[in-house]
Amino acid sequence: MNIIFMGPPGAGKGTQAQTIVDEFQIPHISTGDAFRLAIKEGTPLGVEAQKYMDQGLLVPDEITIGIVRDRLQLADCQKGFLLDGFPRTISQAEALDGIVESMGKQITHVINLNVDRGLLLARLTGRRVCKSCGATYHVMFNPPAAENVCDKCSGPLIQRSDDTEEKVGTRLDEYTNKTAPLLNYYEAKGTLRQVNGEQDIDVVGKQICSILRGQA
Ligand code: ADP
Ligand code: ADP
Ligand code: ZN
């Protein structure tokens, strides 16, 4: 299974990815996570990416495509992969087609999580992530058992610097202008499946699993 998760920021891609990679034992490839790691490590890639991420803008295609190309070459992707947050532009999607073709594979599923813009704002401003393991929570919709402590590893929960109301507005505009047009791209290929991302986390997860198992 070679899967793409699409949907605006806050749609639940990362949350659902955790379930799917456990269930199907395939690597989770998140370009956002890759950039945040590079920033934490202070690499040249991190320094460059941060300029854009801090403003809520997409990182340029040349940089982003290179990361995914390198990651997909690693042996663990032979058994399948889940791309979360890539592609986000038409050029990225076209580049991905070339990369996947050169691997002798194809994208098998594109799952789009639909969530209304008003709800996305509430989801993103209330999002908290574990500083140690990256697990995702929400102060109201998916709180940890103990406030600001990760259920999985007891690490501290923090708010991402781009999850402020001001930056969320720019990020949602970037989505509408540059990423939403990709839905037509995958619709035309016949690989796109829509899932209502406003349902409970468990319900969304079950629907995605059914699609991936060919039962829906
Ligand atoms: P994305 O990766 O698409 O940006 P996340 O998975 O990080 O989105 O989810 C954004 C926020 O919304 C997080 O705080 C998460 O806990 C919460 N969330 C995710 N899915 C749901 C859902 N189905 N119902 C309510 N809250 C959700
Ligand atoms: P979210 O799903 O909540 O928007 P991500 O972690 O996927 O968060 O992305 C965070 C930021 O990383 C984006 O706002 C953007 O700056 C950068 N980024 C991630 N993926 C891409 C991509 N495919 N193309 C360009 N920039 C990206
Ligand atoms: Zn944790």
CSV table of C-alpha atoms and ligand atoms in Angstrom, one decimal:
chain,number,residue,atom,x,y,z
A,1,MET,CA,0.0,0.0,0.0
A,2,ASN,CA,1.4,3.3,-1.1
A,3,ILE,CA,-0.8,5.9,0.5
A,4,ILE,CA,-1.1,9.7,0.5
A,5,PHE,CA,-3.1,11.5,3.3
A,6,MET,CA,-4.4,14.8,2.1
A,7,GLY,CA,-6.4,17.5,3.8
A,8,PRO,CA,-5.9,21.0,5.2
A,9,PRO,CA,-3.8,21.7,8.3
A,10,GLY,CA,-5.6,20.3,11.3
A,11,ALA,CA,-7.7,17.8,9.4
A,12,GLY,CA,-6.3,15.0,11.4
A,13,LYS,CA,-3.7,13.5,9.1
A,14,GLY,CA,-1.0,13.0,11.7
A,15,THR,CA,-3.5,11.6,14.2
A,16,GLN,CA,-4.8,9.0,11.8
A,17,ALA,CA,-1.3,8.3,10.5
A,18,GLN,CA,-0.4,7.0,14.0
A,19,THR,CA,-3.2,4.4,13.8
A,20,ILE,CA,-2.5,3.3,10.2
A,21,VAL,CA,1.2,2.8,10.5
A,22,ASP,CA,0.6,0.6,13.6
A,23,GLU,CA,-2.1,-1.3,11.8
A,24,PHE,CA,-0.3,-1.9,8.5
A,25,GLN,CA,3.4,-1.7,9.6
A,26,ILE,CA,4.5,0.8,7.0
A,27,PRO,CA,6.7,3.9,7.5
A,28,HIS,CA,5.1,7.2,8.2
A,29,ILE,CA,6.7,10.0,6.1
A,30,SER,CA,5.7,13.5,7.3
A,31,THR,CA,7.5,16.4,5.6
A,32,GLY,CA,6.5,18.6,8.5
A,33,ASP,CA,8.1,16.3,11.0
A,34,ALA,CA,11.2,16.1,8.8
A,35,PHE,CA,11.5,19.9,8.7
A,36,ARG,CA,10.9,20.2,12.5
A,37,LEU,CA,13.7,17.6,13.1
A,38,ALA,CA,16.1,19.5,10.9
A,39,ILE,CA,15.3,22.7,12.7
A,40,LYS,CA,15.9,21.1,16.1
A,41,GLU,CA,19.2,19.7,14.9
A,42,GLY,CA,20.2,23.1,13.3
A,43,THR,CA,21.1,21.6,9.9
A,44,PRO,CA,21.3,23.9,6.8
A,45,LEU,CA,18.0,22.4,5.7
A,46,GLY,CA,16.4,23.3,9.0
A,47,VAL,CA,17.7,26.9,8.8
A,48,GLU,CA,16.3,27.3,5.3
A,49,ALA,CA,12.9,25.6,6.0
A,50,GLN,CA,12.4,27.6,9.2
A,51,LYS,CA,12.3,30.9,7.2
A,52,TYR,CA,9.1,29.7,5.5
A,53,MET,CA,7.5,27.7,8.3
A,54,ASP,CA,7.7,30.6,10.7
A,55,GLN,CA,5.6,32.6,8.4
A,56,GLY,CA,3.1,29.8,7.8
A,57,LEU,CA,4.2,29.5,4.1
A,58,LEU,CA,5.0,26.4,2.2
A,59,VAL,CA,8.7,25.5,1.9
A,60,PRO,CA,9.9,25.7,-1.7
A,61,ASP,CA,9.3,22.7,-3.9
A,62,GLU,CA,13.0,22.0,-4.7
A,63,ILE,CA,13.8,21.6,-1.0
A,64,THR,CA,10.7,19.5,-0.2
A,65,ILE,CA,10.9,17.2,-3.1
A,66,GLY,CA,14.5,16.3,-2.4
A,67,ILE,CA,13.7,15.2,1.1
A,68,VAL,CA,10.9,12.9,0.0
A,69,ARG,CA,13.0,11.5,-2.9
A,70,ASP,CA,15.8,10.5,-0.4
A,71,ARG,CA,13.4,9.1,2.1
A,72,LEU,CA,11.5,6.9,-0.4
A,73,GLN,CA,14.9,5.3,-1.5
A,74,LEU,CA,15.3,3.7,1.9
A,75,ALA,CA,14.7,0.0,2.0
A,76,ASP,CA,11.7,0.2,4.4
A,77,CYS,CA,9.6,1.9,1.8
A,78,GLN,CA,9.7,-1.2,-0.5
A,79,LYS,CA,6.8,-2.7,1.6
A,80,GLY,CA,4.7,0.4,1.3
A,81,PHE,CA,4.5,3.9,2.8
A,82,LEU,CA,2.2,6.6,4.1
A,83,LEU,CA,2.9,10.1,3.0
A,84,ASP,CA,1.4,12.7,5.3
A,85,GLY,CA,1.6,16.4,4.2
A,86,PHE,CA,3.2,15.6,0.8
A,87,PRO,CA,2.5,16.5,-1.9
A,88,ARG,CA,1.1,19.9,-1.3
A,89,THR,CA,1.6,21.5,-4.8
A,90,ILE,CA,1.0,20.3,-8.3
A,91,SER,CA,4.8,20.3,-9.0
A,92,GLN,CA,5.3,18.1,-5.9
A,93,ALA,CA,2.6,15.7,-7.1
A,94,GLU,CA,4.2,15.5,-10.6
A,95,ALA,CA,7.7,14.9,-9.1
A,96,LEU,CA,6.2,12.2,-6.8
A,97,ASP,CA,4.7,10.4,-9.8
A,98,GLY,CA,8.2,10.2,-11.3
A,99,ILE,CA,9.8,9.0,-8.1
A,100,VAL,CA,7.2,6.3,-7.5
A,101,GLU,CA,7.4,5.2,-11.1
A,102,SER,CA,11.2,4.9,-10.9
A,103,MET,CA,10.6,2.6,-7.9
A,104,GLY,CA,8.4,0.4,-10.1
A,105,LYS,CA,5.4,1.3,-8.0
A,106,GLN,CA,2.3,3.5,-8.0
A,107,ILE,CA,0.2,5.4,-5.5
A,108,THR,CA,-2.5,3.0,-4.5
A,109,HIS,CA,-4.7,5.3,-2.2
A,110,VAL,CA,-5.2,9.0,-1.8
A,111,ILE,CA,-7.4,9.7,1.2
A,112,ASN,CA,-8.7,13.3,1.7
A,113,LEU,CA,-9.9,14.3,5.2
A,114,ASN,CA,-12.6,16.9,4.9
A,115,VAL,CA,-13.0,19.4,7.7
A,116,ASP,CA,-14.7,22.8,7.7
A,117,ARG,CA,-12.4,25.9,8.1
A,118,GLY,CA,-14.0,27.1,11.3
A,119,LEU,CA,-13.3,23.8,13.0
A,120,LEU,CA,-9.8,23.7,11.7
A,121,LEU,CA,-9.0,26.9,13.5
A,122,ALA,CA,-10.2,25.4,16.8
A,123,ARG,CA,-8.3,22.2,16.2
A,124,LEU,CA,-5.0,23.9,15.4
A,125,THR,CA,-5.0,26.5,18.2
A,126,GLY,CA,-5.8,23.8,20.7
A,127,ARG,CA,-3.3,21.2,19.4
A,128,ARG,CA,-0.5,20.1,21.7
A,129,VAL,CA,2.3,17.8,20.7
A,130,CYS,CA,4.7,15.7,22.8
A,131,LYS,CA,8.2,17.2,22.8
A,132,SER,CA,9.7,13.7,23.2
A,133,CYS,CA,7.8,11.3,21.0
A,134,GLY,CA,5.7,13.7,18.8
A,135,ALA,CA,2.3,12.2,19.8
A,136,THR,CA,-0.6,14.7,19.1
A,137,TYR,CA,-3.3,15.8,21.5
A,138,HIS,CA,-6.0,18.5,21.8
A,139,VAL,CA,-6.8,20.5,24.9
A,140,MET,CA,-10.5,19.8,24.5
A,141,PHE,CA,-11.1,17.2,21.7
A,142,ASN,CA,-8.3,14.7,22.7
A,143,PRO,CA,-6.8,15.6,26.0
A,144,PRO,CA,-4.1,13.5,27.7
A,145,ALA,CA,-5.0,11.8,31.0
A,146,ALA,CA,-2.8,14.2,33.0
A,147,GLU,CA,-2.6,17.9,31.8
A,148,ASN,CA,0.4,18.6,29.6
A,149,VAL,CA,1.9,15.1,30.1
A,150,CYS,CA,2.1,12.6,27.2
A,151,ASP,CA,0.1,9.4,27.8
A,152,LYS,CA,2.6,7.3,25.8
A,153,CYS,CA,6.0,8.5,27.1
A,154,SER,CA,5.3,11.0,30.0
A,155,GLY,CA,7.1,13.7,28.0
A,156,PRO,CA,6.0,17.3,28.2
A,157,LEU,CA,3.4,18.6,25.8
A,158,ILE,CA,4.1,21.9,23.9
A,159,GLN,CA,2.3,24.1,21.4
A,160,ARG,CA,3.8,24.4,17.9
A,161,SER,CA,5.0,27.9,17.1
A,162,ASP,CA,2.9,27.9,13.9
A,163,ASP,CA,-0.3,26.9,15.7
A,164,THR,CA,-1.1,30.5,16.6
A,165,GLU,CA,-4.3,32.1,15.2
A,166,GLU,CA,-2.3,34.5,13.0
A,167,LYS,CA,-0.2,31.8,11.4
A,168,VAL,CA,-3.1,29.4,11.0
A,169,GLY,CA,-4.8,31.9,8.8
A,170,THR,CA,-1.8,32.1,6.4
A,171,ARG,CA,-1.5,28.3,6.4
A,172,LEU,CA,-5.1,27.8,5.5
A,173,ASP,CA,-4.8,30.3,2.7
A,174,GLU,CA,-1.7,28.4,1.4
A,175,TYR,CA,-3.8,25.3,1.5
A,176,THR,CA,-6.6,26.8,-0.5
A,177,ASN,CA,-4.4,28.4,-3.1
A,178,LYS,CA,-1.7,25.7,-3.6
A,179,THR,CA,-2.9,22.4,-2.2
A,180,ALA,CA,-6.6,22.2,-2.8
A,181,PRO,CA,-6.1,22.1,-6.6
A,182,LEU,CA,-4.4,18.7,-6.1
A,183,LEU,CA,-7.8,17.2,-5.3
A,184,ASN,CA,-8.7,17.5,-9.0
A,185,TYR,CA,-5.4,16.0,-10.0
A,186,TYR,CA,-6.0,12.8,-8.0
A,187,GLU,CA,-9.7,12.8,-8.8
A,188,ALA,CA,-8.8,12.6,-12.5
A,189,LYS,CA,-6.5,9.6,-11.8
A,190,GLY,CA,-9.3,7.8,-10.0
A,191,THR,CA,-7.3,7.3,-6.7
A,192,LEU,CA,-9.0,9.9,-4.5
A,193,ARG,CA,-11.3,8.8,-1.6
A,194,GLN,CA,-13.1,11.3,0.6
A,195,VAL,CA,-13.5,10.8,4.3
A,196,ASN,CA,-15.5,13.1,6.7
A,197,GLY,CA,-12.8,14.2,9.1
A,198,GLU,CA,-15.3,15.9,11.4
A,199,GLN,CA,-16.3,12.6,12.9
A,200,ASP,CA,-14.8,11.2,16.1
A,201,ILE,CA,-11.1,10.1,15.8
A,202,ASP,CA,-12.1,6.4,16.1
A,203,VAL,CA,-14.8,6.6,13.5
A,204,VAL,CA,-12.5,8.3,11.0
A,205,GLY,CA,-9.8,5.7,11.7
A,206,LYS,CA,-12.2,2.8,11.1
A,207,GLN,CA,-13.4,4.3,7.8
A,208,ILE,CA,-9.9,4.8,6.6
A,209,CYS,CA,-9.0,1.2,7.5
A,210,SER,CA,-12.1,-0.1,5.6
A,211,ILE,CA,-11.0,1.8,2.5
A,212,LEU,CA,-7.4,0.5,2.7
A,213,ARG,CA,-8.7,-3.1,3.2
A,214,GLY,CA,-10.9,-2.7,0.1
A,215,GLN,CA,-14.1,-3.0,2.2
A,216,ALA,CA,-15.5,0.4,1.4
B,1,ADP,P1,-2.9,17.5,10.7
B,1,ADP,O1,-1.8,16.5,10.8
B,1,ADP,O2,-3.9,17.2,9.6
B,1,ADP,O3,-2.5,18.9,10.7
B,1,ADP,P2,-3.6,16.6,13.5
B,1,ADP,O4,-3.7,15.1,13.3
B,1,ADP,O5,-2.4,17.1,14.1
B,1,ADP,O6,-3.8,17.3,12.0
B,1,ADP,O7,-4.9,17.1,14.2
B,1,ADP,C1,-5.1,18.5,14.5
B,1,ADP,C2,-5.7,18.7,15.9
B,1,ADP,O8,-7.0,18.2,15.9
B,1,ADP,C3,-4.9,17.9,17.0
B,1,ADP,O9,-5.0,18.6,18.2
B,1,ADP,C4,-5.8,16.6,17.1
B,1,ADP,O10,-5.7,16.0,18.5
B,1,ADP,C5,-7.2,17.1,16.8
B,1,ADP,N1,-8.0,16.1,16.1
B,1,ADP,C6,-7.5,15.2,15.1
B,1,ADP,N2,-8.6,14.5,14.6
B,1,ADP,C7,-9.7,14.8,15.3
B,1,ADP,C8,-11.0,14.4,15.3
B,1,ADP,N3,-11.5,13.5,14.5
B,1,ADP,N4,-11.9,15.0,16.2
B,1,ADP,C9,-11.4,16.0,17.0
B,1,ADP,N5,-10.2,16.4,17.1
B,1,ADP,C10,-9.3,15.9,16.3
B,2,ADP,P1,0.0,20.8,9.2
B,2,ADP,O1,-0.6,19.6,8.6
B,2,ADP,O2,-0.6,21.1,10.5
B,2,ADP,O3,-0.1,22.0,8.3
B,2,ADP,P2,2.8,20.0,8.8
B,2,ADP,O4,3.5,19.5,10.0
B,2,ADP,O5,2.4,19.0,7.8
B,2,ADP,O6,1.5,20.7,9.5
B,2,ADP,O7,3.5,21.2,8.1
B,2,ADP,C1,4.1,22.3,8.8
B,2,ADP,C2,4.8,23.2,7.9
B,2,ADP,O8,5.9,22.5,7.2
B,2,ADP,C3,4.0,23.8,6.7
B,2,ADP,O9,3.2,24.9,7.2
B,2,ADP,C4,5.0,24.1,5.7
B,2,ADP,O10,5.7,25.3,6.1
B,2,ADP,C5,6.0,23.0,5.9
B,2,ADP,N1,5.7,21.8,5.0
B,2,ADP,C6,5.3,20.6,5.4
B,2,ADP,N2,5.1,19.8,4.3
B,2,ADP,C7,5.3,20.6,3.2
B,2,ADP,C8,5.3,20.4,1.8
B,2,ADP,N3,4.9,19.2,1.3
B,2,ADP,N4,5.6,21.4,1.0
B,2,ADP,C9,5.9,22.6,1.5
B,2,ADP,N5,6.0,22.9,2.8
B,2,ADP,C10,5.7,21.9,3.7
B,3,ZN,ZN,5.3,11.3,24.1
